[in-house]
C-alpha cells in the first residue's frame, strides 16, 4: 500500500526561503512539478535545478517555452501551463495568495483545490491565506517560516538622494521610463526590469545591476514575485496601479510583497516612497514591517468541469457559480470574452458543432493577448487560427512564416522592439502547442531565434538610453578626472581609452605581455594611476562582503569569488593562522591593511564557527585538573586523538572528569578520542589545512570525499594525516573513525579467540565486500583464515532439520512447558531453527512441471553444489605476551604514524574480549575449562568508559 500523501502549506513573508525549501524537497523525490507565477521566475528556477541535476531530467513548460527531455523527472512550469494528470511524487504551487487576484486567481484556486502530489503537496505563500486553506484543504499541515532579516520604513526620499543598490518601483511603462531617464542624468544609469520583458532581456538588464555597472534598478511590481536581487532599499513611486479594468490603490499585502524584496539573506532592508507617492500611514508602514495583513476571505474561482457539447454549453459551464462560501466567481477573463465573441461568428459556430470542435475552439481562445491590442483584433486573429486548425489540422506554414518574417527586424526604438517582442510571443505560444504546426521543432527554434534577436536588440536599446557607462564608471570611482580612465570589465580585463593593457585579478594587476616598449610603460603607468580609486572601492566592497563570498582552498589559499586575494600561514597557535593579503604596492598601504584585516576576520570567524566545540572546552572554567589538561590535548589535536597516543591520560581520568568532557561532546572511543561534530566535511577540511600549516608542508593533502566510509590507505601519506582526516588506516583501506567505533561495539560480543565470521551488519556499516573486510580486520590485528564450503540454502537447511513426518513431529512435541523442560538435554538448550519462507518472487520464476510430463525412470538432473567462500577471524596479537600491543594497519611504521598502540577492541573491562561460545551462536562457553587464580578479585569492575559508570559508582558507594 502506498503511503498517504502529505499536504503542507509553507507560509511566511518574503525572504524566508520558501521557494528554496520547496526545490530541495522536490529534488528529494524521484519526480516532481513546481508551478511559479512568472515566466521569468520559472526560467530562474529551471536554471538552478539544471545546474544541480543536469538538463536531461528537467523540463521547462511555460506559455511561450517548452523544453521537455525524454527522461524528464522534474517539471518547472508557470501555474497556467502546469500539465495535469502527471502523477508526480511532489507538487508545489508558489505565491498561492494569488488565488485572490482578480485576473489570474481562478487558475491558482484550481491548483489549490485539485492538484496533488502522490507523496507530498506544498502551497507556498503569505500567512494571509491560512484561514482559507484550512477551510478548503482537508488534512493540511501548516509550516511557518520567519523572515531572515529585518525590514524597516525610512519615509520619503528624492530620487537624487536615493541610496545605492536601490530599486524604484513604478506601475506603468511610461512611469518606469521616466524614472530611468532621471536616474541616468543624475546617477549615471539604471537597469530596467518589467514583466513584459523576455527572460533574455530581463537577465541582461539584471546583470547590469548585479555586476555593479549600475547601482539602481527601475522596475514594475514584477520584482515582488520571488526574483532574487541584491536590493538594499525599495522605493515606491506610486501607490496606485491599473489592474486591467480601473486604477485602484495597492493593497497592503501587495505593498508588503514588493517591499519585502529589500534585504537578502541575513542582510536587513529598508523601504520608502519617492516621487509623487504620498507618505505611508504609520499603521500601514508598521503592518508591512511586522508582516501583518488581513486574511484573504474570498478566492477567485472558475468551474473546472467543463461541458464541450456545444459552445453555449461551454460558456454556461464556465459561468457556473461556486458552491462554497469562500469561493467567488472571477470576473470575465480574456479567454471567456474571446469565446463569447467567436461563438457569434457563423463560420466558427458551424465548425464548433461537436465536442472535438468545441474543445479546439476553447484551446484557441486560451491564447493570451500578448500584444495588448483591442479585443476585436485579438478575436480576429483567433478566428483565423481556429478555422485553419479545424480545416487543415494545422496552421499553414506559409502564413505562419509570413507572420514571423514581418516581426524579425531589430531596427527601431524601445517601443517598437517591445511591440515586436509581444507579437513574437504569440507565435511562440502557437509553436509550443502540440499538433498545431507541421514541424514543431523547426518553428519552435525559429520563433525562439527571433525572440532572442529582439531581446538582445531591446537590451541594447535600453542600455543605450538609460545607462551612461562613462558617467557610471566615474561615479563609482569617486569622480576620477584623469585624462586617461581605466575600465575593468566583469572578467577583470583592464582597458585604457579602449585599449586592453592587462587584467586585474583580485587586488593584483598583471600587464598584457603583448604590449611592449614605451607605449606599454605609458599605458601601465596610466592604468595604475587610474586604478587607484578602483582599488579603494574594491577594497571597500571586499571589506563589507559577507563571509559567504570568501572561502579558503585546500592548499591554504584565500579566494574572493574566483580571485585569489591571500593565503594562510602558520601562527603561534595551530588554531590561530595568519592571513597574508595579495595586494599590489600601487594600491597603497591602506588597501593592503583593509584587505588583510578582512581576511583575518574571515579566518578567525571560520575557525570559531567550525571548531566551536573545541572553543567551548578551552573556555570552560569548570574543567579542572586532569580534565582540563586532557581538554587542552584535544584542542591541540583539533578534536581527534588516537587513543594509543593518550592511553595513559585516558586511564588517569576519573569518572567525574570524563563526564565533564562528555558534556562537551567528547567521545572516548575504543580506537580514538574525538568530537563527532568535528568529523563533518567543513571542520575536516579546515583541520587538514591548519594541520598542514603546522607541519610546514609544501603540498597540503586533501580531505577524502564526503560520505565515504572507507578510502584507500595511501602508504605515502604523511604521518597523522588519516587521523586529521577523520579516518584510521587498517590494511589496504582506511575507515572512518566513527564507523570503526561502531564496528568495535559489534566485535565486543564475538569470540575473538575461538573465531567468528563477519555478520551482515559488520559488512553493512563498513560498506565493504567480504574480501575487503578481511583485509580491514587483518589491519586491525586479526587473523583471517579463508575457506570454502558448500552453500546451504535456508530452505534446504530447514527441510533437512525438520521431522520427516509432520504427524510424528506432532506426537513427539511436548504439550506443556514442564514436558518441554523435561525433554531438554542436561548439557543445555538446543538452538531453535527458524524455517525461512521462500521468496514469492523467486518462487514465481520457477516453472512448474506437471507430474504426467515426467517419464517413468527419468530422474531430474542434480545441480552441482554451490560453493561459498567464508573467513574465520581470530585475534592475533603481534607482540609477545606482556608487551604493549601494536596497532593494526600497514605495519609498524603505519601504526606509529597514526599514534596507534591499541589494536584489539577491548571488552568492557579492558583487555581481550571474553569468549561467547562458538562463532556466531551467541551461547556462553560453559563446556570450556575454567581457570582460577589465587589473586584476590579486583573490587572495582566498573568500566570507566561506560556512560552508566557514574551511576553504578554512586550505587556502589551507597551500598
mmCIF file with all atom_site columns, N, CA, C and O in Angstrom, residues 264-310:
data_model
loop_
_atom_site.group_PDB
_atom_site.id
_atom_site.type_symbol
_atom_site.label_atom_id
_atom_site.label_alt_id
_atom_site.label_comp_id
_atom_site.label_asym_id
_atom_site.label_entity_id
_atom_site.label_seq_id
_atom_site.pdbx_PDB_ins_code
_atom_site.Cartn_x
_atom_site.Cartn_y
_atom_site.Cartn_z
_atom_site.occupancy
_atom_site.B_iso_or_equiv
_atom_site.pdbx_formal_charge
_atom_site.auth_seq_id
_atom_site.auth_comp_id
_atom_site.auth_asym_id
_atom_site.auth_atom_id
_atom_site.pdbx_PDB_model_num
ATOM 1   N N  . UNK A 1 264 ? 18.473  40.755 1.631   1.00 0.00 ? 264 UNK A N  1
ATOM 2   C CA . UNK A 1 264 ? 18.595  39.393 1.118   1.00 0.00 ? 264 UNK A CA 1
ATOM 3   C C  . UNK A 1 264 ? 19.407  38.575 2.099   1.00 0.00 ? 264 UNK A C  1
ATOM 4   O O  . UNK A 1 264 ? 20.432  39.026 2.603   1.00 0.00 ? 264 UNK A O  1
ATOM 5   N N  . UNK A 1 265 ? 18.947  37.354 2.339   1.00 0.00 ? 265 UNK A N  1
ATOM 6   C CA . UNK A 1 265 ? 19.649  36.521 3.313   1.00 0.00 ? 265 UNK A CA 1
ATOM 7   C C  . UNK A 1 265 ? 19.533  37.161 4.693   1.00 0.00 ? 265 UNK A C  1
ATOM 8   O O  . UNK A 1 265 ? 18.456  37.518 5.163   1.00 0.00 ? 265 UNK A O  1
ATOM 9   N N  . UNK A 1 266 ? 20.661  37.346 5.355   1.00 0.00 ? 266 UNK A N  1
ATOM 10  C CA . UNK A 1 266 ? 20.682  37.918 6.697   1.00 0.00 ? 266 UNK A CA 1
ATOM 11  C C  . UNK A 1 266 ? 20.888  39.432 6.676   1.00 0.00 ? 266 UNK A C  1
ATOM 12  O O  . UNK A 1 266 ? 20.989  40.044 7.724   1.00 0.00 ? 266 UNK A O  1
ATOM 13  N N  . UNK A 1 267 ? 20.960  40.037 5.478   1.00 0.00 ? 267 UNK A N  1
ATOM 14  C CA . UNK A 1 267 ? 21.166  41.478 5.378   1.00 0.00 ? 267 UNK A CA 1
ATOM 15  C C  . UNK A 1 267 ? 19.820  42.192 5.470   1.00 0.00 ? 267 UNK A C  1
ATOM 16  O O  . UNK A 1 267 ? 18.881  41.867 4.741   1.00 0.00 ? 267 UNK A O  1
ATOM 17  N N  . UNK A 1 268 ? 19.731  43.195 6.334   1.00 0.00 ? 268 UNK A N  1
ATOM 18  C CA . UNK A 1 268 ? 18.496  43.930 6.537   1.00 0.00 ? 268 UNK A CA 1
ATOM 19  C C  . UNK A 1 268 ? 18.193  44.819 5.336   1.00 0.00 ? 268 UNK A C  1
ATOM 20  O O  . UNK A 1 268 ? 19.091  45.197 4.577   1.00 0.00 ? 268 UNK A O  1
ATOM 21  N N  . UNK A 1 269 ? 16.916  45.177 5.185   1.00 0.00 ? 269 UNK A N  1
ATOM 22  C CA . UNK A 1 269 ? 16.500  46.022 4.081   1.00 0.00 ? 269 UNK A CA 1
ATOM 23  C C  . UNK A 1 269 ? 15.586  47.141 4.558   1.00 0.00 ? 269 UNK A C  1
ATOM 24  O O  . UNK A 1 269 ? 15.054  47.116 5.669   1.00 0.00 ? 269 UNK A O  1
ATOM 25  N N  . UNK A 1 270 ? 15.411  48.147 3.694   1.00 0.00 ? 270 UNK A N  1
ATOM 26  C CA . UNK A 1 270 ? 14.548  49.280 4.008   1.00 0.00 ? 270 UNK A CA 1
ATOM 27  C C  . UNK A 1 270 ? 13.612  49.533 2.828   1.00 0.00 ? 270 UNK A C  1
ATOM 28  O O  . UNK A 1 270 ? 13.872  49.098 1.704   1.00 0.00 ? 270 UNK A O  1
ATOM 29  N N  . UNK A 1 271 ? 12.525  50.266 3.094   1.00 0.00 ? 271 UNK A N  1
ATOM 30  C CA . UNK A 1 271 ? 11.609  50.659 2.036   1.00 0.00 ? 271 UNK A CA 1
ATOM 31  C C  . UNK A 1 271 ? 11.070  52.050 2.341   1.00 0.00 ? 271 UNK A C  1
ATOM 32  O O  . UNK A 1 271 ? 11.073  52.500 3.494   1.00 0.00 ? 271 UNK A O  1
ATOM 33  N N  . UNK A 1 272 ? 10.619  52.742 1.306   1.00 0.00 ? 272 UNK A N  1
ATOM 34  C CA . UNK A 1 272 ? 10.090  54.086 1.463   1.00 0.00 ? 272 UNK A CA 1
ATOM 35  C C  . UNK A 1 272 ? 9.342   54.495 0.211   1.00 0.00 ? 272 UNK A C  1
ATOM 36  O O  . UNK A 1 272 ? 8.972   53.663 -0.619  1.00 0.00 ? 272 UNK A O  1
ATOM 37  N N  . UNK A 1 273 ? 9.121   55.783 0.075   1.00 0.00 ? 273 UNK A N  1
ATOM 38  C CA . UNK A 1 273 ? 8.402   56.320 -1.081  1.00 0.00 ? 273 UNK A CA 1
ATOM 39  C C  . UNK A 1 273 ? 9.253   57.406 -1.711  1.00 0.00 ? 273 UNK A C  1
ATOM 40  O O  . UNK A 1 273 ? 10.164  57.973 -1.088  1.00 0.00 ? 273 UNK A O  1
ATOM 41  N N  . UNK A 1 274 ? 8.927   57.722 -2.971  1.00 0.00 ? 274 UNK A N  1
ATOM 42  C CA . UNK A 1 274 ? 9.642   58.760 -3.699  1.00 0.00 ? 274 UNK A CA 1
ATOM 43  C C  . UNK A 1 274 ? 8.720   59.329 -4.758  1.00 0.00 ? 274 UNK A C  1
ATOM 44  O O  . UNK A 1 274 ? 7.610   58.804 -4.996  1.00 0.00 ? 274 UNK A O  1
ATOM 45  N N  . UNK A 1 275 ? 9.174   60.378 -5.441  1.00 0.00 ? 275 UNK A N  1
ATOM 46  C CA . UNK A 1 275 ? 8.372   60.963 -6.500  1.00 0.00 ? 275 UNK A CA 1
ATOM 47  C C  . UNK A 1 275 ? 7.072   61.531 -5.976  1.00 0.00 ? 275 UNK A C  1
ATOM 48  O O  . UNK A 1 275 ? 7.023   62.245 -4.969  1.00 0.00 ? 275 UNK A O  1
ATOM 49  N N  . UNK A 1 276 ? 5.959   61.223 -6.649  1.00 0.00 ? 276 UNK A N  1
ATOM 50  C CA . UNK A 1 276 ? 4.648   61.749 -6.292  1.00 0.00 ? 276 UNK A CA 1
ATOM 51  C C  . UNK A 1 276 ? 3.902   60.880 -5.291  1.00 0.00 ? 276 UNK A C  1
ATOM 52  O O  . UNK A 1 276 ? 2.768   61.190 -4.925  1.00 0.00 ? 276 UNK A O  1
ATOM 53  N N  . UNK A 1 277 ? 4.503   59.795 -4.854  1.00 0.00 ? 277 UNK A N  1
ATOM 54  C CA . UNK A 1 277 ? 3.822   58.909 -3.908  1.00 0.00 ? 277 UNK A CA 1
ATOM 55  C C  . UNK A 1 277 ? 3.734   59.563 -2.540  1.00 0.00 ? 277 UNK A C  1
ATOM 56  O O  . UNK A 1 277 ? 4.730   60.086 -2.029  1.00 0.00 ? 277 UNK A O  1
ATOM 57  N N  . UNK A 1 278 ? 2.562   59.557 -1.912  1.00 0.00 ? 278 UNK A N  1
ATOM 58  C CA . UNK A 1 278 ? 2.450   60.130 -0.567  1.00 0.00 ? 278 UNK A CA 1
ATOM 59  C C  . UNK A 1 278 ? 3.104   59.232 0.478   1.00 0.00 ? 278 UNK A C  1
ATOM 60  O O  . UNK A 1 278 ? 3.332   58.046 0.253   1.00 0.00 ? 278 UNK A O  1
ATOM 61  N N  . UNK A 1 279 ? 3.403   59.844 1.609   1.00 0.00 ? 279 UNK A N  1
ATOM 62  C CA . UNK A 1 279 ? 3.999   59.094 2.701   1.00 0.00 ? 279 UNK A CA 1
ATOM 63  C C  . UNK A 1 279 ? 3.005   58.047 3.210   1.00 0.00 ? 279 UNK A C  1
ATOM 64  O O  . UNK A 1 279 ? 1.798   58.285 3.239   1.00 0.00 ? 279 UNK A O  1
ATOM 65  N N  . UNK A 1 280 ? 3.524   56.887 3.621   1.00 0.00 ? 280 UNK A N  1
ATOM 66  C CA . UNK A 1 280 ? 2.661   55.823 4.114   1.00 0.00 ? 280 UNK A CA 1
ATOM 67  C C  . UNK A 1 280 ? 2.116   56.167 5.489   1.00 0.00 ? 280 UNK A C  1
ATOM 68  O O  . UNK A 1 280 ? 2.805   56.806 6.307   1.00 0.00 ? 280 UNK A O  1
ATOM 69  N N  . UNK A 1 281 ? 0.900   55.746 5.739   1.00 0.00 ? 281 UNK A N  1
ATOM 70  C CA . UNK A 1 281 ? 0.330   55.902 7.074   1.00 0.00 ? 281 UNK A CA 1
ATOM 71  C C  . UNK A 1 281 ? 1.140   55.070 8.069   1.00 0.00 ? 281 UNK A C  1
ATOM 72  O O  . UNK A 1 281 ? 1.610   53.971 7.737   1.00 0.00 ? 281 UNK A O  1
ATOM 73  N N  . UNK A 1 282 ? 1.315   55.573 9.301   1.00 0.00 ? 282 UNK A N  1
ATOM 74  C CA . UNK A 1 282 ? 2.131   54.828 10.276  1.00 0.00 ? 282 UNK A CA 1
ATOM 75  C C  . UNK A 1 282 ? 1.634   53.400 10.510  1.00 0.00 ? 282 UNK A C  1
ATOM 76  O O  . UNK A 1 282 ? 2.445   52.469 10.620  1.00 0.00 ? 282 UNK A O  1
ATOM 77  N N  . UNK A 1 283 ? 0.313   53.216 10.578  1.00 0.00 ? 283 UNK A N  1
ATOM 78  C CA . UNK A 1 283 ? -0.215  51.867 10.806  1.00 0.00 ? 283 UNK A CA 1
ATOM 79  C C  . UNK A 1 283 ? 0.107   50.941 9.634   1.00 0.00 ? 283 UNK A C  1
ATOM 80  O O  . UNK A 1 283 ? 0.439   49.773 9.831   1.00 0.00 ? 283 UNK A O  1
ATOM 81  N N  . UNK A 1 284 ? 0.011   51.477 8.428   1.00 0.00 ? 284 UNK A N  1
ATOM 82  C CA . UNK A 1 284 ? 0.305   50.663 7.245   1.00 0.00 ? 284 UNK A CA 1
ATOM 83  C C  . UNK A 1 284 ? 1.793   50.313 7.194   1.00 0.00 ? 284 UNK A C  1
ATOM 84  O O  . UNK A 1 284 ? 2.164   49.165 6.917   1.00 0.00 ? 284 UNK A O  1
ATOM 85  N N  . UNK A 1 285 ? 2.655   51.283 7.474   1.00 0.00 ? 285 UNK A N  1
ATOM 86  C CA . UNK A 1 285 ? 4.091   51.020 7.475   1.00 0.00 ? 285 UNK A CA 1
ATOM 87  C C  . UNK A 1 285 ? 4.460   49.982 8.535   1.00 0.00 ? 285 UNK A C  1
ATOM 88  O O  . UNK A 1 285 ? 5.289   49.080 8.286   1.00 0.00 ? 285 UNK A O  1
ATOM 89  N N  . UNK A 1 286 ? 3.835   50.097 9.706   1.00 0.00 ? 286 UNK A N  1
ATOM 90  C CA . UNK A 1 286 ? 4.117   49.143 10.766  1.00 0.00 ? 286 UNK A CA 1
ATOM 91  C C  . UNK A 1 286 ? 3.627   47.748 10.397  1.00 0.00 ? 286 UNK A C  1
ATOM 92  O O  . UNK A 1 286 ? 4.299   46.743 10.682  1.00 0.00 ? 286 UNK A O  1
ATOM 93  N N  . UNK A 1 287 ? 2.477   47.663 9.730   1.00 0.00 ? 287 UNK A N  1
ATOM 94  C CA . UNK A 1 287 ? 1.964   46.357 9.314   1.00 0.00 ? 287 UNK A CA 1
ATOM 95  C C  . UNK A 1 287 ? 2.901   45.698 8.306   1.00 0.00 ? 287 UNK A C  1
ATOM 96  O O  . UNK A 1 287 ? 3.125   44.476 8.343   1.00 0.00 ? 287 UNK A O  1
ATOM 97  N N  . UNK A 1 288 ? 3.460   46.498 7.399   1.00 0.00 ? 288 UNK A N  1
ATOM 98  C CA . UNK A 1 288 ? 4.399   45.948 6.421   1.00 0.00 ? 288 UNK A CA 1
ATOM 99  C C  . UNK A 1 288 ? 5.669   45.473 7.119   1.00 0.00 ? 288 UNK A C  1
ATOM 100 O O  . UNK A 1 288 ? 6.208   44.409 6.801   1.00 0.00 ? 288 UNK A O  1
ATOM 101 N N  . UNK A 1 289 ? 6.165   46.240 8.070   1.00 0.00 ? 289 UNK A N  1
ATOM 102 C CA . UNK A 1 289 ? 7.386   45.844 8.780   1.00 0.00 ? 289 UNK A CA 1
ATOM 103 C C  . UNK A 1 289 ? 7.174   44.584 9.610   1.00 0.00 ? 289 UNK A C  1
ATOM 104 O O  . UNK A 1 289 ? 8.071   43.755 9.733   1.00 0.00 ? 289 UNK A O  1
ATOM 105 N N  . UNK A 1 290 ? 5.969   44.445 10.180  1.00 0.00 ? 290 UNK A N  1
ATOM 106 C CA . UNK A 1 290 ? 5.666   43.277 11.012  1.00 0.00 ? 290 UNK A CA 1
ATOM 107 C C  . UNK A 1 290 ? 5.030   42.141 10.230  1.00 0.00 ? 290 UNK A C  1
ATOM 108 O O  . UNK A 1 290 ? 4.698   41.096 10.821  1.00 0.00 ? 290 UNK A O  1
ATOM 109 N N  . UNK A 1 291 ? 4.789   42.352 8.935   1.00 0.00 ? 291 UNK A N  1
ATOM 110 C CA . UNK A 1 291 ? 4.197   41.325 8.067   1.00 0.00 ? 291 UNK A CA 1
ATOM 111 C C  . UNK A 1 291 ? 2.818   40.904 8.586   1.00 0.00 ? 291 UNK A C  1
ATOM 112 O O  . UNK A 1 291 ? 2.482   39.727 8.625   1.00 0.00 ? 291 UNK A O  1
ATOM 113 N N  . UNK A 1 292 ? 2.018   41.895 8.966   1.00 0.00 ? 292 UNK A N  1
ATOM 114 C CA . UNK A 1 292 ? 0.657   41.639 9.448   1.00 0.00 ? 292 UNK A CA 1
ATOM 115 C C  . UNK A 1 292 ? -0.332  42.152 8.401   1.00 0.00 ? 292 UNK A C  1
ATOM 116 O O  . UNK A 1 292 ? -0.434  43.361 8.174   1.00 0.00 ? 292 UNK A O  1
ATOM 117 N N  . UNK A 1 293 ? -1.073  41.225 7.788   1.00 0.00 ? 293 UNK A N  1
ATOM 118 C CA . UNK A 1 293 ? -2.031  41.601 6.767   1.00 0.00 ? 293 UNK A CA 1
ATOM 119 C C  . UNK A 1 293 ? -3.353  40.884 7.024   1.00 0.00 ? 293 UNK A C  1
ATOM 120 O O  . UNK A 1 293 ? -3.386  39.810 7.618   1.00 0.00 ? 293 UNK A O  1
ATOM 121 N N  . UNK A 1 294 ? -4.419  41.514 6.570   1.00 0.00 ? 294 UNK A N  1
ATOM 122 C CA . UNK A 1 294 ? -5.741  40.928 6.763   1.00 0.00 ? 294 UNK A CA 1
ATOM 123 C C  . UNK A 1 294 ? -5.835  39.606 6.016   1.00 0.00 ? 294 UNK A C  1
ATOM 124 O O  . UNK A 1 294 ? -5.297  39.466 4.914   1.00 0.00 ? 294 UNK A O  1
ATOM 125 N N  . UNK A 1 295 ? -6.491  38.630 6.603   1.00 0.00 ? 295 UNK A N  1
ATOM 126 C CA . UNK A 1 295 ? -6.610  37.333 5.922   1.00 0.00 ? 295 UNK A CA 1
ATOM 127 C C  . UNK A 1 295 ? -7.430  37.436 4.651   1.00 0.00 ? 295 UNK A C  1
ATOM 128 O O  . UNK A 1 295 ? -8.350  38.253 4.543   1.00 0.00 ? 295 UNK A O  1
ATOM 129 N N  . UNK A 1 296 ? -7.112  36.601 3.689   1.00 0.00 ? 296 UNK A N  1
ATOM 130 C CA . UNK A 1 296 ? -7.865  36.535 2.442   1.00 0.00 ? 296 UNK A CA 1
ATOM 131 C C  . UNK A 1 296 ? -9.200  35.843 2.731   1.00 0.00 ? 296 UNK A C  1
ATOM 132 O O  . UNK A 1 296 ? -9.235  34.734 3.273   1.00 0.00 ? 296 UNK A O  1
ATOM 133 N N  . UNK A 1 297 ? -10.292 36.489 2.354   1.00 0.00 ? 297 UNK A N  1
ATOM 134 C CA . UNK A 1 297 ? -11.615 35.964 2.698   1.00 0.00 ? 297 UNK A CA 1
ATOM 135 C C  . UNK A 1 297 ? -12.322 35.312 1.521   1.00 0.00 ? 297 UNK A C  1
ATOM 136 O O  . UNK A 1 297 ? -13.207 34.485 1.718   1.00 0.00 ? 297 UNK A O  1
ATOM 137 N N  . UNK A 1 298 ? -11.961 35.667 0.298   1.00 0.00 ? 298 UNK A N  1
ATOM 138 C CA . UNK A 1 298 ? -12.601 35.112 -0.881  1.00 0.00 ? 298 UNK A CA 1
ATOM 139 C C  . UNK A 1 298 ? -11.530 34.754 -1.911  1.00 0.00 ? 298 UNK A C  1
ATOM 140 O O  . UNK A 1 298 ? -10.583 35.520 -2.123  1.00 0.00 ? 298 UNK A O  1
ATOM 141 N N  . UNK A 1 299 ? -11.713 33.605 -2.535  1.00 0.00 ? 299 UNK A N  1
ATOM 142 C CA . UNK A 1 299 ? -10.817 33.172 -3.589  1.00 0.00 ? 299 UNK A CA 1
ATOM 143 C C  . UNK A 1 299 ? -11.554 33.200 -4.922  1.00 0.00 ? 299 UNK A C  1
ATOM 144 O O  . UNK A 1 299 ? -12.719 32.794 -5.014  1.00 0.00 ? 299 UNK A O  1
ATOM 145 N N  . UNK A 1 300 ? -10.847 33.689 -5.939  1.00 0.00 ? 300 UNK A N  1
ATOM 146 C CA . UNK A 1 300 ? -11.415 33.693 -7.282  1.00 0.00 ? 300 UNK A CA 1
ATOM 147 C C  . UNK A 1 300 ? -11.527 32.248 -7.776  1.00 0.00 ? 300 UNK A C  1
ATOM 148 O O  . UNK A 1 300 ? -10.612 31.445 -7.586  1.00 0.00 ? 300 UNK A O  1
ATOM 149 N N  . UNK A 1 301 ? -12.646 31.937 -8.428  1.00 0.00 ? 301 UNK A N  1
ATOM 150 C CA . UNK A 1 301 ? -12.913 30.546 -8.814  1.00 0.00 ? 301 UNK A CA 1
ATOM 151 C C  . UNK A 1 301 ? -13.572 30.511 -10.181 1.00 0.00 ? 301 UNK A C  1
ATOM 152 O O  . UNK A 1 301 ? -14.336 31.413 -10.553 1.00 0.00 ? 301 UNK A O  1
ATOM 153 N N  . UNK A 1 302 ? -13.233 29.465 -10.944 1.00 0.00 ? 302 UNK A N  1
ATOM 154 C CA . UNK A 1 302 ? -13.933 29.196 -12.196 1.00 0.00 ? 302 UNK A CA 1
ATOM 155 C C  . UNK A 1 302 ? -14.097 27.689 -12.331 1.00 0.00 ? 302 UNK A C  1
ATOM 156 O O  . UNK A 1 302 ? -13.182 26.928 -11.999 1.00 0.00 ? 302 UNK A O  1
ATOM 157 N N  . UNK A 1 303 ? -15.213 27.278 -12.818 1.00 0.00 ? 303 UNK A N  1
ATOM 158 C CA . UNK A 1 303 ? -15.562 25.862 -12.892 1.00 0.00 ? 303 UNK A CA 1
ATOM 159 C C  . UNK A 1 303 ? -14.528 25.116 -13.734 1.00 0.00 ? 303 UNK A C  1
ATOM 160 O O  . UNK A 1 303 ? -14.173 25.536 -14.837 1.00 0.00 ? 303 UNK A O  1
ATOM 161 N N  . UNK A 1 304 ? -14.052 23.988 -13.220 1.00 0.00 ? 304 UNK A N  1
ATOM 162 C CA . UNK A 1 304 ? -13.088 23.158 -13.947 1.00 0.00 ? 304 UNK A CA 1
ATOM 163 C C  . UNK A 1 304 ? -13.758 22.006 -14.672 1.00 0.00 ? 304 UNK A C  1
ATOM 164 O O  . UNK A 1 304 ? -13.127 21.371 -15.532 1.00 0.00 ? 304 UNK A O  1
ATOM 165 N N  . UNK A 1 305 ? -15.023 21.718 -14.345 1.00 0.00 ? 305 UNK A N  1
ATOM 166 C CA . UNK A 1 305 ? -15.752 20.638 -15.017 1.00 0.00 ? 305 UNK A CA 1
ATOM 167 C C  . UNK A 1 305 ? -16.509 21.243 -16.200 1.00 0.00 ? 305 UNK A C  1
ATOM 168 O O  . UNK A 1 305 ? -17.657 21.692 -16.074 1.00 0.00 ? 305 UNK A O  1
ATOM 169 N N  . UNK A 1 306 ? -15.847 21.291 -17.323 1.00 0.00 ? 306 UNK A N  1
ATOM 170 C CA . UNK A 1 306 ? -16.380 21.982 -18.486 1.00 0.00 ? 306 UNK A CA 1
ATOM 171 C C  . UNK A 1 306 ? -17.190 21.039 -19.362 1.00 0.00 ? 306 UNK A C  1
ATOM 172 O O  . UNK A 1 306 ? -16.878 19.844 -19.479 1.00 0.00 ? 306 UNK A O  1
ATOM 173 N N  . UNK A 1 307 ? -18.209 21.588 -19.983 1.00 0.00 ? 307 UNK A N  1
ATOM 174 C CA . UNK A 1 307 ? -19.066 20.834 -20.908 1.00 0.00 ? 307 UNK A CA 1
ATOM 175 C C  . UNK A 1 307 ? -18.716 21.246 -22.334 1.00 0.00 ? 307 UNK A C  1
ATOM 176 O O  . UNK A 1 307 ? -18.775 22.436 -22.677 1.00 0.00 ? 307 UNK A O  1
ATOM 177 N N  . UNK A 1 308 ? -18.346 20.287 -23.167 1.00 0.00 ? 308 UNK A N  1
ATOM 178 C CA . UNK A 1 308 ? -17.919 20.577 -24.527 1.00 0.00 ? 308 UNK A CA 1
ATOM 179 C C  . UNK A 1 308 ? -18.953 20.123 -25.562 1.00 0.00 ? 308 UNK A C  1
ATOM 180 O O  . UNK A 1 308 ? -18.628 19.929 -26.731 1.00 0.00 ? 308 UNK A O  1
ATOM 181 N N  . UNK A 1 309 ? -20.204 19.997 -25.152 1.00 0.00 ? 309 UNK A N  1
ATOM 182 C CA . UNK A 1 309 ? -21.224 19.589 -26.110 1.00 0.00 ? 309 UNK A CA 1
ATOM 183 C C  . UNK A 1 309 ? -21.488 20.640 -27.159 1.00 0.00 ? 309 UNK A C  1
ATOM 184 O O  . UNK A 1 309 ? -21.731 20.335 -28.337 1.00 0.00 ? 309 UNK A O  1
ATOM 185 N N  . UNK A 1 310 ? -21.433 21.887 -26.787 1.00 0.00 ? 310 UNK A N  1
ATOM 186 C CA . UNK A 1 310 ? -21.615 22.999 -27.714 1.00 0.00 ? 310 UNK A CA 1
ATOM 187 C C  . UNK A 1 310 ? -20.930 24.220 -27.121 1.00 0.00 ? 310 UNK A C  1
ATOM 188 O O  . UNK A 1 310 ? -20.552 24.239 -25.944 1.00 0.00 ? 310 UNK A O  1
#
